[in-house]
GROMACS .gro file of C-alpha atoms in nm:
model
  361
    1UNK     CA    1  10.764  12.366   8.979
    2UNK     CA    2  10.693  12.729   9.127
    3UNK     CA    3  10.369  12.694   8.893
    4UNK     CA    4  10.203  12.618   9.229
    5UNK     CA    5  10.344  12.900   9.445
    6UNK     CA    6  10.262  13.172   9.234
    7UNK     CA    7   9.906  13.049   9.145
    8UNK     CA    8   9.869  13.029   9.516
    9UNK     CA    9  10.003  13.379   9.604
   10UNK     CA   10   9.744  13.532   9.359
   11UNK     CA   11   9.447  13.372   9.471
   12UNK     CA   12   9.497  13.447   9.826
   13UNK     CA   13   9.564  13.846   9.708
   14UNK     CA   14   9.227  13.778   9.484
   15UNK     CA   15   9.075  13.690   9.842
   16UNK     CA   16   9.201  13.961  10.045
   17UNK     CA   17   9.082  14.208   9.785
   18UNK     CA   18   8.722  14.075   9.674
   19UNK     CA   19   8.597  14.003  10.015
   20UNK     CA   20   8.648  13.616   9.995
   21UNK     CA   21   8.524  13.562   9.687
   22UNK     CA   22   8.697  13.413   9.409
   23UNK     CA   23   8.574  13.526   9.055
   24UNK     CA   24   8.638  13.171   8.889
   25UNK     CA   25   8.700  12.812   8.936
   26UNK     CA   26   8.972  12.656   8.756
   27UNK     CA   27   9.259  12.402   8.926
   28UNK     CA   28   9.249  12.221   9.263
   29UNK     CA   29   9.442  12.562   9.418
   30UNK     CA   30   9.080  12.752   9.458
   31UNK     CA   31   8.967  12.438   9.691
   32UNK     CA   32   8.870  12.532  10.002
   33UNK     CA   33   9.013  12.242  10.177
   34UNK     CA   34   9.352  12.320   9.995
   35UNK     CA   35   9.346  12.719  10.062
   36UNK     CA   36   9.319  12.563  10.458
   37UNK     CA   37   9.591  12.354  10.446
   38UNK     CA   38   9.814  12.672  10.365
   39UNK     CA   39   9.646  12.907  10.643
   40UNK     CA   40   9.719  12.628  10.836
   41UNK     CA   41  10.100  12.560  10.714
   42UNK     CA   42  10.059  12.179  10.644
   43UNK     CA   43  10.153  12.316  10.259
   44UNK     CA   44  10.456  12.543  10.258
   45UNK     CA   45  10.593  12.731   9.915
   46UNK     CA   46  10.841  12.438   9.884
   47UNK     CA   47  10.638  12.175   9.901
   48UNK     CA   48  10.500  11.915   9.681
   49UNK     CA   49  10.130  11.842   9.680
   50UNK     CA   50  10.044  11.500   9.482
   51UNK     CA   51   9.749  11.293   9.379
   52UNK     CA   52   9.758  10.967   9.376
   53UNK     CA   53   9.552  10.728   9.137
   54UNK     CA   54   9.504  10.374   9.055
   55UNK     CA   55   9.344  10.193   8.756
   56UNK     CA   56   9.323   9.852   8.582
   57UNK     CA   57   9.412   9.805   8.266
   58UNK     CA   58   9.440   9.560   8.003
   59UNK     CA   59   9.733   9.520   7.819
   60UNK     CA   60   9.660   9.278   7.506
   61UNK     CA   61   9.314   9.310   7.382
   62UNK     CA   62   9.284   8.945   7.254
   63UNK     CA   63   9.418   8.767   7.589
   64UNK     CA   64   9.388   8.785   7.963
   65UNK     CA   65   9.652   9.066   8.076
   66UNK     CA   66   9.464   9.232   8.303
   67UNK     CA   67   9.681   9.458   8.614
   68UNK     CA   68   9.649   9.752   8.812
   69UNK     CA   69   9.849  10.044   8.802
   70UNK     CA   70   9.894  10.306   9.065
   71UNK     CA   71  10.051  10.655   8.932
   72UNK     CA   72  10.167  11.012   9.141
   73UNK     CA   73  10.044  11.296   9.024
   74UNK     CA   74  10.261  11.666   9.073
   75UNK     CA   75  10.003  11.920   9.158
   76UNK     CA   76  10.265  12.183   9.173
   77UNK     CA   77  10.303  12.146   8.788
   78UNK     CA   78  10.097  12.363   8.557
   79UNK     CA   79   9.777  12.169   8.444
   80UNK     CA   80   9.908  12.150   8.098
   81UNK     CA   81  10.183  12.014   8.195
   82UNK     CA   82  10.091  11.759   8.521
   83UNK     CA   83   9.879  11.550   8.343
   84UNK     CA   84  10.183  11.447   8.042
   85UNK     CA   85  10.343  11.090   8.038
   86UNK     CA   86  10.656  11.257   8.096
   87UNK     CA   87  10.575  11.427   8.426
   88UNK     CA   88  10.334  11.155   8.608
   89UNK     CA   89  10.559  10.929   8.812
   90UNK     CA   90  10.532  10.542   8.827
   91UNK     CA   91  10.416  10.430   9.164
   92UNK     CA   92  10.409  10.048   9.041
   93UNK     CA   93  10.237   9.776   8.854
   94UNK     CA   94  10.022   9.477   9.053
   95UNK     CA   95  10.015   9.199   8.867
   96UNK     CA   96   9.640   9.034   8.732
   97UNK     CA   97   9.432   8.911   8.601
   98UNK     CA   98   9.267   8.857   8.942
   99UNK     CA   99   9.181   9.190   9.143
  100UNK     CA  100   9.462   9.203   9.421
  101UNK     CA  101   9.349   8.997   9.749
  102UNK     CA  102   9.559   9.226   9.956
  103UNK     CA  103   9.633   9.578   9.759
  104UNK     CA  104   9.788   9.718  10.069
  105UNK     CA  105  10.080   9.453  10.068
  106UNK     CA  106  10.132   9.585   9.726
  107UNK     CA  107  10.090  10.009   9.792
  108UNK     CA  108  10.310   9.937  10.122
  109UNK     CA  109  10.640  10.017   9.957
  110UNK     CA  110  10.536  10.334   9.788
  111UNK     CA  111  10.358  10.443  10.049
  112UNK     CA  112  10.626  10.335  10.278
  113UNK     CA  113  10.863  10.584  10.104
  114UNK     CA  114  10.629  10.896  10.089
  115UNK     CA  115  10.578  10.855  10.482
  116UNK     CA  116  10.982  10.840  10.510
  117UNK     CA  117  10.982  11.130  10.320
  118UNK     CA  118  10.643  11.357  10.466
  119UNK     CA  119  10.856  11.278  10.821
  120UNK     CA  120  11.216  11.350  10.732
  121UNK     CA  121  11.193  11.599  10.376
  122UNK     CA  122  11.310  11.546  10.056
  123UNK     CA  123  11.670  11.764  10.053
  124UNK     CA  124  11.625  11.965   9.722
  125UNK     CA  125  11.889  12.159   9.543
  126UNK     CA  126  11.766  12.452   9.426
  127UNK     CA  127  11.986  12.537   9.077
  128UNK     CA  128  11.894  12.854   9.032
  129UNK     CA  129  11.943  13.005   9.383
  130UNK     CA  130  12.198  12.861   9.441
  131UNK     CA  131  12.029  12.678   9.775
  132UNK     CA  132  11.937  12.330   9.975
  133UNK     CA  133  11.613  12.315  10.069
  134UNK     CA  134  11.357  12.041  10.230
  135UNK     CA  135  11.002  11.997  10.046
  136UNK     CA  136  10.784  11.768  10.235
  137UNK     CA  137  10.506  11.607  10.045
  138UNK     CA  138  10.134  11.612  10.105
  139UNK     CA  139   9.917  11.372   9.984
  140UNK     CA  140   9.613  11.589   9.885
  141UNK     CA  141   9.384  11.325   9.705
  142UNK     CA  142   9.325  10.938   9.618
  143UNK     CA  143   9.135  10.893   9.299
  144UNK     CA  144   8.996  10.596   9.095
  145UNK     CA  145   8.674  10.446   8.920
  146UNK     CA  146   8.440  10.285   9.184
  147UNK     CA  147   8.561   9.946   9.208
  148UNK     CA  148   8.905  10.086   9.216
  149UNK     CA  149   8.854  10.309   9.493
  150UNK     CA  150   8.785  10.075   9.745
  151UNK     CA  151   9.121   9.958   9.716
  152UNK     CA  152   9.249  10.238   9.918
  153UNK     CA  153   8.928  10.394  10.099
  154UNK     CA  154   8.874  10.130  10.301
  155UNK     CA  155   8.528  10.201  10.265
  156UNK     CA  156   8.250   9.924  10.150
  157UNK     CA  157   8.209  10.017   9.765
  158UNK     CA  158   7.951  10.117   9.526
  159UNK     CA  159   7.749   9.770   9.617
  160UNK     CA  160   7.740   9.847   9.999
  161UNK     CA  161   7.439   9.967  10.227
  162UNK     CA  162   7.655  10.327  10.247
  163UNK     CA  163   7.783  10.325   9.909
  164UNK     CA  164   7.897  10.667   9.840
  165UNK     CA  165   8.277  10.687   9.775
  166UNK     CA  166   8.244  11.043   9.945
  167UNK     CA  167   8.137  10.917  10.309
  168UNK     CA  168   7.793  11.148  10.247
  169UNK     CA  169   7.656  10.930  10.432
  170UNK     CA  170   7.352  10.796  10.201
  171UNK     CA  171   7.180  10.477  10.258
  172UNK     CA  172   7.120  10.278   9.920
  173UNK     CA  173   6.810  10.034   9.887
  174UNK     CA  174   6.817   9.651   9.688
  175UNK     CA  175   6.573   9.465   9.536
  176UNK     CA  176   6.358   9.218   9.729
  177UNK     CA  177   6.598   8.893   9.819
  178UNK     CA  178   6.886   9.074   9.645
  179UNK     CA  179   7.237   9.196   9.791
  180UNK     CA  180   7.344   9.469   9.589
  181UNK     CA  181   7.226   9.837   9.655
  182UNK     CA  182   7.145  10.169   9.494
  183UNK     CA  183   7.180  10.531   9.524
  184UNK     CA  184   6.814  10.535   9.530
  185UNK     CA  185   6.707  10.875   9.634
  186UNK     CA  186   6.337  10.798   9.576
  187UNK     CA  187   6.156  10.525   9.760
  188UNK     CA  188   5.990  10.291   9.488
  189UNK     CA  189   5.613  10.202   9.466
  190UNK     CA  190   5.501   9.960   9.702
  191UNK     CA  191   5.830   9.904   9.862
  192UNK     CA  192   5.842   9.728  10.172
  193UNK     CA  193   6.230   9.567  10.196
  194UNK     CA  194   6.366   9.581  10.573
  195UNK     CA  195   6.637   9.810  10.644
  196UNK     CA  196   6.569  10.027  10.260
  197UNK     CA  197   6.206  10.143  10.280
  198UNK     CA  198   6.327  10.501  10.444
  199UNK     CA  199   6.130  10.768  10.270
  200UNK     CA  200   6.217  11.008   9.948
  201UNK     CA  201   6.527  11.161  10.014
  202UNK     CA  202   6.607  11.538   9.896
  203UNK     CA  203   6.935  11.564   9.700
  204UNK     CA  204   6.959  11.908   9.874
  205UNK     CA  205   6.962  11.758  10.212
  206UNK     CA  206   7.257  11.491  10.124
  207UNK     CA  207   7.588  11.656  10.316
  208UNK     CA  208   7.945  11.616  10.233
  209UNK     CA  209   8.181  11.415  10.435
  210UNK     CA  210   8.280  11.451  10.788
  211UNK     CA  211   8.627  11.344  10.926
  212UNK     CA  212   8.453  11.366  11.255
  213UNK     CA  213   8.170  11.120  11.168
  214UNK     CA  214   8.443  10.875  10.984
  215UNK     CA  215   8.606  10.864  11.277
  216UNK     CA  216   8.370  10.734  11.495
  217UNK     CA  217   8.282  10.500  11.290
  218UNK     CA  218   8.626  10.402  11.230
  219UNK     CA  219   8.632  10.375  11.628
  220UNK     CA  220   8.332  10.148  11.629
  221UNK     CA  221   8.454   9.878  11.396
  222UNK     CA  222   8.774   9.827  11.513
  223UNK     CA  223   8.585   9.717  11.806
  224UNK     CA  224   8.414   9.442  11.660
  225UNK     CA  225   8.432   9.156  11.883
  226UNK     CA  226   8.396   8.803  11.582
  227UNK     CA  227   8.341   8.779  11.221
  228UNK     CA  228   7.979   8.868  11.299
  229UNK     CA  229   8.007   9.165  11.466
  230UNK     CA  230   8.262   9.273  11.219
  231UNK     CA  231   7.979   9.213  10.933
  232UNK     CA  232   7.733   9.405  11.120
  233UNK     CA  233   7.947   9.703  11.206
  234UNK     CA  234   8.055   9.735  10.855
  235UNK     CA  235   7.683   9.742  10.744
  236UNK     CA  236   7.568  10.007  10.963
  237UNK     CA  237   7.935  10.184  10.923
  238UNK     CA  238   7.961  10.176  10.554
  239UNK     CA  239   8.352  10.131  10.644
  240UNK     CA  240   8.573   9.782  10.579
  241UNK     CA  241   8.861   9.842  10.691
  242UNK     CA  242   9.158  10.121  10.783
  243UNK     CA  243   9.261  10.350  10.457
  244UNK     CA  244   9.585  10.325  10.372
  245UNK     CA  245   9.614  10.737  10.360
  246UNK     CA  246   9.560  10.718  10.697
  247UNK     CA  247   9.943  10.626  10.757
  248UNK     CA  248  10.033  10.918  10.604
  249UNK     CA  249  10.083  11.194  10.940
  250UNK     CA  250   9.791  11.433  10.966
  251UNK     CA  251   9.955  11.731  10.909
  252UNK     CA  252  10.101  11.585  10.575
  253UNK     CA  253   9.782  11.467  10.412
  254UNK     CA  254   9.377  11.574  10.412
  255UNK     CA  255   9.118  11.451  10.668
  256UNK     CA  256   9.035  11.070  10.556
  257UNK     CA  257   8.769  11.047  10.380
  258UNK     CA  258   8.806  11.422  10.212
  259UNK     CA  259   9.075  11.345  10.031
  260UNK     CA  260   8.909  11.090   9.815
  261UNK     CA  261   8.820  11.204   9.530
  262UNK     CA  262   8.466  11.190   9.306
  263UNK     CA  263   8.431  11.040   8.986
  264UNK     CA  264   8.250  11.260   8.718
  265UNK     CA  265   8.366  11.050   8.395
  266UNK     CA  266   8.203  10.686   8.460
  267UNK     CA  267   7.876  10.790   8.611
  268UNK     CA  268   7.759  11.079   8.415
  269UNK     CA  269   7.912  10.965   8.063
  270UNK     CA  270   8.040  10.600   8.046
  271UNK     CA  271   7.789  10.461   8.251
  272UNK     CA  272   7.499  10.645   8.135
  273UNK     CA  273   7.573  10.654   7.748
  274UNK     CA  274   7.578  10.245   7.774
  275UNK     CA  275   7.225  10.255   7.932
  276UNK     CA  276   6.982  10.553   7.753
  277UNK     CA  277   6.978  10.364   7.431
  278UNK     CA  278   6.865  10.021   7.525
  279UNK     CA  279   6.607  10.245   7.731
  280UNK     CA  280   6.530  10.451   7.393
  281UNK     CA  281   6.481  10.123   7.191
  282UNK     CA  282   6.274   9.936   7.495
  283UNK     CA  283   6.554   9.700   7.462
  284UNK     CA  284   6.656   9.724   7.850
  285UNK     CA  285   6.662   9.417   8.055
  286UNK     CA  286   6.373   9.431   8.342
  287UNK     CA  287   6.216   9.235   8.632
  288UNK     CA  288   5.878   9.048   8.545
  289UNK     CA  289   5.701   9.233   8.778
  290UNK     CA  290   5.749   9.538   8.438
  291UNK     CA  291   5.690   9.555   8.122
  292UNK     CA  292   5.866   9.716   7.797
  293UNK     CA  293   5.473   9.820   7.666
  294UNK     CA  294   5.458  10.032   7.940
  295UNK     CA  295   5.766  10.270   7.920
  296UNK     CA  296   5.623  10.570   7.734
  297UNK     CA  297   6.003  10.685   7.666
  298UNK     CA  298   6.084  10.417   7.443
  299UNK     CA  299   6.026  10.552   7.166
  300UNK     CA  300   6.325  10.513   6.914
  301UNK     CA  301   6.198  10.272   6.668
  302UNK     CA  302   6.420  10.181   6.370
  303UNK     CA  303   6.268  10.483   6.148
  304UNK     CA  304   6.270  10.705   6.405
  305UNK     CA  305   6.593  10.603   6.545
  306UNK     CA  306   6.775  10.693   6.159
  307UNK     CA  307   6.583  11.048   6.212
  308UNK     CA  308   6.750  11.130   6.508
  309UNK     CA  309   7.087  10.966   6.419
  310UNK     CA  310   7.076  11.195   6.089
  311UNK     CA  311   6.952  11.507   6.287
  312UNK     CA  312   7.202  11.553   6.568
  313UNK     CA  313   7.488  11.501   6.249
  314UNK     CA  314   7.306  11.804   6.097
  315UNK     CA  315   7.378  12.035   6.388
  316UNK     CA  316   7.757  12.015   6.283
  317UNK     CA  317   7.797  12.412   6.176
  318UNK     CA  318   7.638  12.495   6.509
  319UNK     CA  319   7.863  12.305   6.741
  320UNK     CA  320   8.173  12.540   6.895
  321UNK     CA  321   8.530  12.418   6.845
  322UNK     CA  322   8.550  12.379   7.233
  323UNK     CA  323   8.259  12.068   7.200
  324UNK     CA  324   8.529  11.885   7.146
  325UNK     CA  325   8.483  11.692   6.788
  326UNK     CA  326   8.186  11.729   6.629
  327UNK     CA  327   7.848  11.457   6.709
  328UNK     CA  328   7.788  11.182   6.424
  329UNK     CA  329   7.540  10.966   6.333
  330UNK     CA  330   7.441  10.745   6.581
  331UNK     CA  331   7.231  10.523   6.454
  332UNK     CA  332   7.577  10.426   6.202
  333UNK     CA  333   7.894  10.473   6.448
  334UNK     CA  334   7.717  10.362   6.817
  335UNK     CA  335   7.989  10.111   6.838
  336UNK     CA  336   8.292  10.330   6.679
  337UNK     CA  337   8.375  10.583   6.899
  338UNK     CA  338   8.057  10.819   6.924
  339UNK     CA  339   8.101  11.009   7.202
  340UNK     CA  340   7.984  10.914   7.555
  341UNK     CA  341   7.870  11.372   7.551
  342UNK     CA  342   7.682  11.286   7.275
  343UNK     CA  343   7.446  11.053   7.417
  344UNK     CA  344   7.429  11.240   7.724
  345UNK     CA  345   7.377  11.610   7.598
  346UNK     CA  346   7.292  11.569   7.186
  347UNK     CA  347   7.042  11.250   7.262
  348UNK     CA  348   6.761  11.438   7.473
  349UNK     CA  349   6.846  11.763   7.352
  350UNK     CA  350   6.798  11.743   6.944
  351UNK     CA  351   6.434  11.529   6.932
  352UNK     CA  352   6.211  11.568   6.660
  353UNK     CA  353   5.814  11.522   6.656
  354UNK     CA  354   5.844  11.173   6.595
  355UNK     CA  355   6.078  11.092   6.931
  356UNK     CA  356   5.864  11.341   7.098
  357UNK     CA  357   5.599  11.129   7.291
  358UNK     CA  358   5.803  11.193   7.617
  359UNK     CA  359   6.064  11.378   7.788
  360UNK     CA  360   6.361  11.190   7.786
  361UNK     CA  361   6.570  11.393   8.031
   0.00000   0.00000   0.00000
């Protein structure tokens, strides 16, 4: 448990002697929003920092046993070690198969104790000095999938006019008489929809969040005066409701929303290795207003498909042991367990003159 301490100690000496700079990257401890909580003393040497994080999962594969599960996470604990069954603690089990109508009802009791605790300190006998000390915890981060998060953000989700789960304050743009948004950055072609026809937006110019900002439009919705002004305010606030972090004391938890963590797993590999391929094969469903002969990047017919499938296995001697295991065939394992680093990285990278017509990056 001093794993934290000591990693701290040594990157605030690595600080102090390379002018601020820190040489490289590697746990939550070089964070600047975590270094600041320690200048600041809301994380002492005896203290426990923790992440919490929430999933659904299904239990039986051939049934309907579908629950969520929330879990602590010990960021004082070595990162070899944090992450094992062993050493993640139980926060409890909400039953299914529905989502939860009310998922604070069901956090309340956990999050009931850690207040009780972050207010009063968890006595701690220290074995091997022989001492009694108080550790107060500090809830440094909230993490889940997309849908997930919203259980405990309070914010609108990934479906909402400001969808990011990050509070950067993006505006997303729907189709013509639909409802749900995207993270469009660029405006489409002949795009007139109210409300979503802003212009091209630079990724450069898209900030991070700001407590400040949150909180006045926190402020603003609470003030809703019906049902209808509640709707409207949520629209133009991006925000549903309060975050349950936020009954957590300041001084014991980050700034809602920075403590609520991104998601680099579903978007970049889940979510995009289930849609290149049907792209590849010009098997994608589309709107009538396009059309399949038109997309110049599909290009993976059944011939040239087996090429590719056959080349990327070839590069096997040239793959480093730290790629994880090795790429397959593609066109033969798609549905066994081919890796979702595969499609991303191998798929555009290792083309051949007949997948060539395009680039498909």
């Amino acid at each position: 448990m001093g794993h934290r301490k000591r990693r701290t100690q040594e990157i605030l000496e690595e600080l102090q002697a390379n002018g601020g700079r820190i040489k490289v990257f590697d746990d939550i401890y070089h964070g600047e929003a975590y270094l600041s909580a320690v200048n600041r003393g809301d994380i002492g040497d005896n203290d426990i920092v923790l992440m919490f994080s929430m999933d659904g999962v299904q239990l039986y594969q051939d049934k309907t046993s579908d629950c969520w599960i929330y879990i602590w996470v010990i960021y004082d604990l070595s990162p070899d070690l944090r992450y094992k069954k062993k050493y993640v603690i139980p926060g409890g089990v909400i039953p299914g198969p529905n989502n939860p109508g009310n998922t604070d009802s069901f956090l309340c009791p956990g999050f009931h104790h850690l207040v009780g605790l972050q207010k009063a300190g968890l006595p701690i006998w220290h074995s091997r000095n022989k001492c009694l000390f108080k550790s107060f915890p500090y809830l440094y981060l909230g993490s889940a999938d997309g849908p997930g998060s919203v259980h405990f953000t309070g914010l609108v989700g990934h479906q909402g006019v400001y969808l990011c789960r990050l509070y950067c304050g993006l505006k997303g743009r729907h189709k013509q008489g639909a409802s749900t948004y995207y993270p469009a950055l660029l405006k489409p072609d002949n795009y007139t929809v109210a409300g979503c026809d802003h212009d091209d937006i630079d990724p450069g110019s898209v900030n991070g969040c700001s407590p400040e900002d949150y909180q006045a439009n926190l402020k603003k919705l609470l003030a809703s005066r019906n049902p209808t002004d509640y709707k409207t305010r949520r629209n133009d606030t991006g925000i549903s409701t309060l975050s349950i972090f936020m009954a957590c004391p300041p001084k014991r938890r980050l700034a809602v929303p920075a403590g609520f963590g991104g998601d680099c797993m579903h978007a970049a590999t889940i979510n995009l290795g289930d849609l290149l391929p049907p792209l590849w094969h010009g098997l994608f469903t589309c709107s009538e207003t396009d059309n399949v002969a038109s997309w110049d990047w599909a290009v993976l017919n059944s011939d040239a498909w087996k090429f590719h499938g056959a080349a990327v296995e070839s590069c096997k001697p040239f793959i480093p042991g730290s790629y994880d295991r090795p790429p397959r065939n593609i066109a033969e394992k798609i549905s066994s367990g081919y890796k979702a680093k595969e499609l991303v990285f191998a798929g555009p990278v290792y083309r051949t003159e007949n997948i060539h017509r395009t680039e498909l990056d």
